[in-house]
Every structure is written in structure tokens, then in C-alpha cells.
PDB file of C-alpha atoms and ligand atoms in Angstrom:
ATOM      1  CA  MET K  13      -0.008  -0.141  -0.015  1.00  0.00           C
ATOM      2  CA  ALA K  14       1.286   3.453  -0.609  1.00  0.00           C
ATOM      3  CA  GLU K  15       2.729   5.188   2.318  1.00  0.00           C
ATOM      4  CA  SER K  16       0.835   8.692   1.712  1.00  0.00           C
ATOM      5  CA  ILE K  17      -1.659   9.819  -0.773  1.00  0.00           C
ATOM      6  CA  ILE K  18       0.157  12.521  -3.071  1.00  0.00           C
ATOM      7  CA  TYR K  19      -1.892  15.096  -4.981  1.00  0.00           C
ATOM      8  CA  THR K  20      -1.450  19.163  -5.877  1.00  0.00           C
ATOM      9  CA  ALA K  21      -2.259  21.378  -2.992  1.00  0.00           C
ATOM     10  CA  GLY K  22      -4.276  24.132  -4.297  1.00  0.00           C
ATOM     11  CA  ALA K  23      -5.117  23.049  -7.958  1.00  0.00           C
ATOM     12  CA  THR K  24      -8.402  22.740  -9.141  1.00  0.00           C
ATOM     13  CA  ARG K  25     -11.000  20.321  -7.307  1.00  0.00           C
ATOM     14  CA  GLU K  26     -11.197  18.188 -10.648  1.00  0.00           C
ATOM     15  CA  THR K  27      -7.591  17.878 -10.819  1.00  0.00           C
ATOM     16  CA  ILE K  28      -7.285  16.722  -7.366  1.00  0.00           C
ATOM     17  CA  TYR K  29      -9.869  14.063  -7.990  1.00  0.00           C
ATOM     18  CA  GLN K  30      -7.809  12.797 -10.926  1.00  0.00           C
ATOM     19  CA  GLU K  31      -4.891  12.800  -8.853  1.00  0.00           C
ATOM     20  CA  LEU K  32      -7.099  10.855  -6.072  1.00  0.00           C
ATOM     21  CA  LEU K  33      -9.225   8.005  -7.877  1.00  0.00           C
ATOM     22  CA  PRO K  34      -6.140   6.110  -9.081  1.00  0.00           C
ATOM     23  CA  GLN K  35      -4.734   5.946  -5.462  1.00  0.00           C
ATOM     24  CA  ILE K  36      -7.922   5.094  -3.973  1.00  0.00           C
ATOM     25  CA  LYS K  37      -8.267   2.174  -6.055  1.00  0.00           C
ATOM     26  CA  ALA K  38      -4.714   1.307  -4.849  1.00  0.00           C
ATOM     27  CA  VAL K  39      -5.482   1.300  -1.352  1.00  0.00           C
ATOM     28  CA  MET K  40      -8.545  -0.467  -1.789  1.00  0.00           C
ATOM     29  CA  THR K  41      -7.771  -3.330  -3.716  1.00  0.00           C
ATOM     30  CA  PRO K  42      -5.812  -5.554  -1.388  1.00  0.00           C
ATOM     31  CA  GLU K  43      -8.117  -5.209   1.743  1.00  0.00           C
ATOM     32  CA  LEU K  44     -11.027  -6.882   1.466  1.00  0.00           C
ATOM     33  CA  ASP K  45     -13.004  -5.643   4.525  1.00  0.00           C
ATOM     34  CA  LEU K  46     -15.607  -2.872   3.463  1.00  0.00           C
ATOM     35  CA  MET K  47     -15.132  -0.867   7.098  1.00  0.00           C
ATOM     36  CA  ALA K  48     -11.818  -0.453   6.197  1.00  0.00           C
ATOM     37  CA  ASN K  49     -11.709   0.493   3.108  1.00  0.00           C
ATOM     38  CA  LEU K  50     -14.634   3.219   3.671  1.00  0.00           C
ATOM     39  CA  ALA K  51     -12.601   4.278   6.723  1.00  0.00           C
ATOM     40  CA  ASN K  52      -9.718   5.229   3.881  1.00  0.00           C
ATOM     41  CA  VAL K  53     -11.757   6.871   1.630  1.00  0.00           C
ATOM     42  CA  THR K  54     -13.257   9.408   4.472  1.00  0.00           C
ATOM     43  CA  ALA K  55      -9.782  10.051   5.630  1.00  0.00           C
ATOM     44  CA  ILE K  56      -8.339  10.145   1.900  1.00  0.00           C
ATOM     45  CA  LEU K  57     -11.380  12.828   0.956  1.00  0.00           C
ATOM     46  CA  LYS K  58     -11.219  15.065   4.394  1.00  0.00           C
ATOM     47  CA  GLU K  59      -7.189  15.725   4.250  1.00  0.00           C
ATOM     48  CA  ALA K  60      -7.312  16.176   0.492  1.00  0.00           C
ATOM     49  CA  PHE K  61     -10.688  18.633   0.715  1.00  0.00           C
ATOM     50  CA  GLY K  62     -10.927  19.663   4.166  1.00  0.00           C
ATOM     51  CA  PHE K  63     -14.692  19.215   4.196  1.00  0.00           C
ATOM     52  CA  LEU K  64     -16.693  19.939   7.170  1.00  0.00           C
ATOM     53  CA  TRP K  65     -18.175  16.204   7.554  1.00  0.00           C
ATOM     54  CA  ILE K  66     -17.615  13.003   5.321  1.00  0.00           C
ATOM     55  CA  GLY K  67     -18.681   9.655   5.923  1.00  0.00           C
ATOM     56  CA  PHE K  68     -20.860   6.723   5.167  1.00  0.00           C
ATOM     57  CA  TYR K  69     -24.069   5.724   6.171  1.00  0.00           C
ATOM     58  CA  ARG K  70     -24.974   1.634   5.640  1.00  0.00           C
ATOM     59  CA  ARG K  71     -28.501   0.797   4.848  1.00  0.00           C
ATOM     60  CA  MET K  72     -29.759  -1.524   7.386  1.00  0.00           C
ATOM     61  CA  ASP K  73     -33.604  -2.543   7.098  1.00  0.00           C
ATOM     62  CA  ASP K  74     -35.332   0.585   7.012  1.00  0.00           C
ATOM     63  CA  GLU K  75     -32.828   2.539   8.459  1.00  0.00           C
ATOM     64  CA  LEU K  76     -29.371   4.401   7.622  1.00  0.00           C
ATOM     65  CA  VAL K  77     -26.820   3.721   9.892  1.00  0.00           C
ATOM     66  CA  LEU K  78     -23.561   5.673  10.942  1.00  0.00           C
ATOM     67  CA  GLY K  79     -20.421   4.121   9.448  1.00  0.00           C
ATOM     68  CA  PRO K  80     -16.802   5.137   8.999  1.00  0.00           C
ATOM     69  CA  PHE K  81     -16.919   9.244   9.216  1.00  0.00           C
ATOM     70  CA  GLN K  82     -14.045  12.475   9.582  1.00  0.00           C
ATOM     71  CA  GLY K  83     -15.655  15.523  11.049  1.00  0.00           C
ATOM     72  CA  PRO K  84     -17.926  16.586  14.156  1.00  0.00           C
ATOM     73  CA  LEU K  85     -20.343  14.082  15.607  1.00  0.00           C
ATOM     74  CA  ALA K  86     -23.363  12.988  13.652  1.00  0.00           C
ATOM     75  CA  CYS K  87     -26.791  11.436  14.354  1.00  0.00           C
ATOM     76  CA  THR K  88     -26.200   7.793  14.223  1.00  0.00           C
ATOM     77  CA  ARG K  89     -29.544   6.333  12.549  1.00  0.00           C
ATOM     78  CA  ILE K  90     -31.740   7.938   9.809  1.00  0.00           C
ATOM     79  CA  ARG K  91     -34.610   6.620   8.533  1.00  0.00           C
ATOM     80  CA  LEU K  92     -35.423   5.981   4.812  1.00  0.00           C
ATOM     81  CA  ASP K  93     -37.948   8.749   4.346  1.00  0.00           C
ATOM     82  CA  GLN K  94     -35.879  11.451   6.206  1.00  0.00           C
ATOM     83  CA  GLY K  95     -33.225  13.695   5.226  1.00  0.00           C
ATOM     84  CA  VAL K  96     -30.691  14.356   2.164  1.00  0.00           C
ATOM     85  CA  CYS K  97     -29.414  10.778   2.760  1.00  0.00           C
ATOM     86  CA  GLY K  98     -33.065   8.799   3.103  1.00  0.00           C
ATOM     87  CA  ALA K  99     -33.924  10.978  -0.173  1.00  0.00           C
ATOM     88  CA  ALA K 100     -30.655   9.899  -2.273  1.00  0.00           C
ATOM     89  CA  ALA K 101     -31.052   6.396  -0.736  1.00  0.00           C
ATOM     90  CA  THR K 102     -34.477   5.806  -1.633  1.00  0.00           C
ATOM     91  CA  GLN K 103     -34.404   7.836  -5.096  1.00  0.00           C
ATOM     92  CA  GLN K 104     -31.103   5.669  -5.641  1.00  0.00           C
ATOM     93  CA  ARG K 105     -29.783   8.914  -7.394  1.00  0.00           C
ATOM     94  CA  SER K 106     -27.267  11.532  -6.048  1.00  0.00           C
ATOM     95  CA  ILE K 107     -28.792  14.771  -4.881  1.00  0.00           C
ATOM     96  CA  LEU K 108     -26.823  18.146  -4.045  1.00  0.00           C
ATOM     97  CA  VAL K 109     -28.238  20.666  -1.973  1.00  0.00           C
ATOM     98  CA  PRO K 110     -26.531  23.866  -2.420  1.00  0.00           C
ATOM     99  CA  ASP K 111     -28.523  25.541   0.470  1.00  0.00           C
ATOM    100  CA  VAL K 112     -29.273  22.937   2.989  1.00  0.00           C
ATOM    101  CA  SER K 113     -32.066  25.376   4.495  1.00  0.00           C
ATOM    102  CA  GLN K 114     -33.981  25.259   1.180  1.00  0.00           C
ATOM    103  CA  PHE K 115     -34.192  21.568   1.400  1.00  0.00           C
ATOM    104  CA  PRO K 116     -37.261  20.309   3.404  1.00  0.00           C
ATOM    105  CA  GLY K 117     -36.569  18.074   5.801  1.00  0.00           C
ATOM    106  CA  HIS K 118     -32.916  18.408   6.011  1.00  0.00           C
ATOM    107  CA  ILE K 119     -31.405  16.863   9.220  1.00  0.00           C
ATOM    108  CA  ALA K 120     -28.797  19.368  10.595  1.00  0.00           C
ATOM    109  CA  CYS K 121     -26.119  17.524  12.212  1.00  0.00           C
ATOM    110  CA  SER K 122     -23.931  20.338  12.447  1.00  0.00           C
ATOM    111  CA  SER K 123     -25.149  24.261  12.626  1.00  0.00           C
ATOM    112  CA  ASP K 124     -22.130  24.718  10.490  1.00  0.00           C
ATOM    113  CA  SER K 125     -23.474  22.829   7.547  1.00  0.00           C
ATOM    114  CA  ARG K 126     -24.401  25.143   4.607  1.00  0.00           C
ATOM    115  CA  SER K 127     -24.524  22.615   1.518  1.00  0.00           C
ATOM    116  CA  GLU K 128     -24.165  18.830   0.948  1.00  0.00           C
ATOM    117  CA  ILE K 129     -24.310  16.164  -1.509  1.00  0.00           C
ATOM    118  CA  VAL K 130     -25.088  12.793  -0.872  1.00  0.00           C
ATOM    119  CA  VAL K 131     -24.220   9.987  -3.410  1.00  0.00           C
ATOM    120  CA  PRO K 132     -25.929   6.410  -3.284  1.00  0.00           C
ATOM    121  CA  LEU K 133     -24.331   2.871  -4.247  1.00  0.00           C
ATOM    122  CA  VAL K 134     -26.963   0.701  -5.565  1.00  0.00           C
ATOM    123  CA  SER K 135     -26.324  -3.071  -5.821  1.00  0.00           C
ATOM    124  CA  LEU K 136     -29.156  -5.397  -7.331  1.00  0.00           C
ATOM    125  CA  GLY K 137     -31.466  -2.854  -7.501  1.00  0.00           C
ATOM    126  CA  ARG K 138     -31.069  -1.635  -3.613  1.00  0.00           C
ATOM    127  CA  SER K 139     -29.221   1.125  -2.148  1.00  0.00           C
ATOM    128  CA  GLU K 140     -26.679  -0.264   0.372  1.00  0.00           C
ATOM    129  CA  LEU K 141     -24.637   2.753   0.929  1.00  0.00           C
ATOM    130  CA  VAL K 142     -24.609   6.411   0.980  1.00  0.00           C
ATOM    131  CA  LEU K 143     -21.530   8.853   0.932  1.00  0.00           C
ATOM    132  CA  ASP K 144     -22.445  11.976   2.889  1.00  0.00           C
ATOM    133  CA  ILE K 145     -20.566  15.186   2.598  1.00  0.00           C
ATOM    134  CA  ASP K 146     -21.273  18.339   4.227  1.00  0.00           C
ATOM    135  CA  SER K 147     -19.602  22.026   3.439  1.00  0.00           C
ATOM    136  CA  ASP K 148     -19.525  24.888   5.919  1.00  0.00           C
ATOM    137  CA  GLN K 149     -19.835  27.087   2.427  1.00  0.00           C
ATOM    138  CA  VAL K 150     -23.260  27.698   0.495  1.00  0.00           C
ATOM    139  CA  ASP K 151     -23.193  25.918  -3.013  1.00  0.00           C
ATOM    140  CA  ASP K 152     -19.871  23.958  -2.566  1.00  0.00           C
ATOM    141  CA  PHE K 153     -20.649  21.494  -4.267  1.00  0.00           C
ATOM    142  CA  SER K 154     -21.018  20.684  -8.477  1.00  0.00           C
ATOM    143  CA  ALA K 155     -21.240  18.232 -11.128  1.00  0.00           C
ATOM    144  CA  ILE K 156     -17.708  17.902 -11.046  1.00  0.00           C
ATOM    145  CA  ASP K 157     -17.890  16.525  -7.254  1.00  0.00           C
ATOM    146  CA  GLN K 158     -21.046  14.474  -7.859  1.00  0.00           C
ATOM    147  CA  GLN K 159     -18.886  12.768 -11.354  1.00  0.00           C
ATOM    148  CA  TYR K 160     -15.916  11.970  -9.306  1.00  0.00           C
ATOM    149  CA  LEU K 161     -17.902  11.017  -6.100  1.00  0.00           C
ATOM    150  CA  GLU K 162     -20.164   8.155  -8.344  1.00  0.00           C
ATOM    151  CA  ALA K 163     -16.773   6.829  -9.633  1.00  0.00           C
ATOM    152  CA  ILE K 164     -15.517   6.412  -6.282  1.00  0.00           C
ATOM    153  CA  MET K 165     -19.100   4.764  -5.319  1.00  0.00           C
ATOM    154  CA  THR K 166     -18.717   2.475  -8.413  1.00  0.00           C
ATOM    155  CA  MET K 167     -14.955   1.546  -7.327  1.00  0.00           C
ATOM    156  CA  ILE K 168     -16.441   0.268  -4.073  1.00  0.00           C
ATOM    157  CA  ALA K 169     -19.465  -1.329  -5.588  1.00  0.00           C
ATOM    158  CA  ASP K 170     -17.106  -3.237  -7.905  1.00  0.00           C
ATOM    159  CA  HIS K 171     -14.900  -4.061  -5.073  1.00  0.00           C
ATOM    160  CA  HIS K 172     -17.192  -4.711  -2.168  1.00  0.00           C
ATOM    161  CA  TYR K 173     -20.753  -5.711  -3.927  1.00  0.00           C
ATOM    162  CA  ARG K 174     -20.316  -7.301  -7.358  1.00  0.00           C
ATOM    163  CA  LEU K 175     -19.888 -10.817  -7.753  1.00  0.00           C
ATOM    164  CA  PRO K 176     -16.922 -12.411  -9.372  1.00  0.00           C
TER     165      PRO K 176
HETATM  166  N1  SME R 225     -27.614  16.110   6.466  1.00  0.00           N
HETATM  167  C1  SME R 225     -28.186  14.696   6.806  1.00  0.00           C
HETATM  168  C2  SME R 225     -27.815  14.282   8.101  1.00  0.00           C
HETATM  169  C3  SME R 225     -26.446  13.556   8.107  1.00  0.00           C
HETATM  170  S1  SME R 225     -25.119  14.553   8.468  1.00  0.00           S
HETATM  171  O1  SME R 225     -25.305  15.554   8.086  1.00  0.00           O
HETATM  172  C4  SME R 225     -24.108  14.146   8.668  1.00  0.00           C
HETATM  173  C5  SME R 225     -29.293  14.438   5.928  1.00  0.00           C
HETATM  174  O2  SME R 225     -30.391  15.804   6.014  1.00  0.00           O
HETATM  175  O3  SME R 225     -29.662  13.608   5.530  1.00  0.00           O
END
């Protein structure tokens, strides 16, 4: 495994994603434990981008349960009919929220959160995980984030959810 993750500090977010993706793949490939890999994905993205909060929720029955994350204390359980996370899991699509105060039902785990992106991992027709990222800046996420975060979720799906 690489001893450290290398990226160009100060480069555009897209350039940094392009630098990180192959390194994330290299870190995950030899490890078969899902939680270990999710933990490293949160650490790599938090270090590179300094997001307020980044973490995974795992689907367990009709709830999303907190998994590996970086950042302040977070709510541990989110019902599928609640919040941005529940909406992304249920609708099986990424949701960008430019201003969390405008999203009906948004769950404010941190009062500093201003914008948010949630990307689900869908396997066999069911959302199994969501990646949730909060920013303390309004309108901090774009189609670039969505594109690369979806690519990371596809890597996780290919490695941990697809049968050989
Ligand atoms: N804001 C999320 C809840 C999770 S926290 O942001 C960590 C939501 O509305 O689903």
C-alpha cells in the first residue's frame, strides 16, 4: 500500500480528484474489509478537501446507520424517509443541496453545515450505502464532485458488492 497519498495542493478540485482516484483504487484493492476501505476513503477525501464532514451511512433494514466518517459528531440513524441521505437512498440517485436551509426535511447534524452532497451505492436494485459530504460553504458542490464521487462509489461497488 502507498505510504502516503499524493496530490497537488491548491490545484482545482477536478485535478485533485483525478490524482486521488487511482490512489484510492490502489489503497482499496488489496483490502477485502468494507469498513476498513470506507474509513480510508473518508480520510483521503477529508485530508485533500477539508470538508466539514464526510462519512458513510449503511443501509440496515429501513434505516441508514452511521459508518466510517471524519468530522464532528453525527446522528447515528436516519430513516429512509428522512433527510437528504434518506432521499438519495430511496431515489437511488445523487442529490446536491446548494443551500441546506432550502431542503425540506434536511437533518442538521452540525449547525455549521451550509451545503451537502449525498451519493448512493446501488447494488442489485437497492441502495446499500450512501456517501454524505457537508460543507460550511453555500453551493460548494457541483457536477464535478458528483462525477468523481460517483466514480468512487462505483469502485467500492465493484470491489465489495459485485459477485465475481
Ligand atoms: N444532513 C444529512 C444528515 C447526516 S449529517 O449531515 C452527517 C441529511 O439530511 O440526511
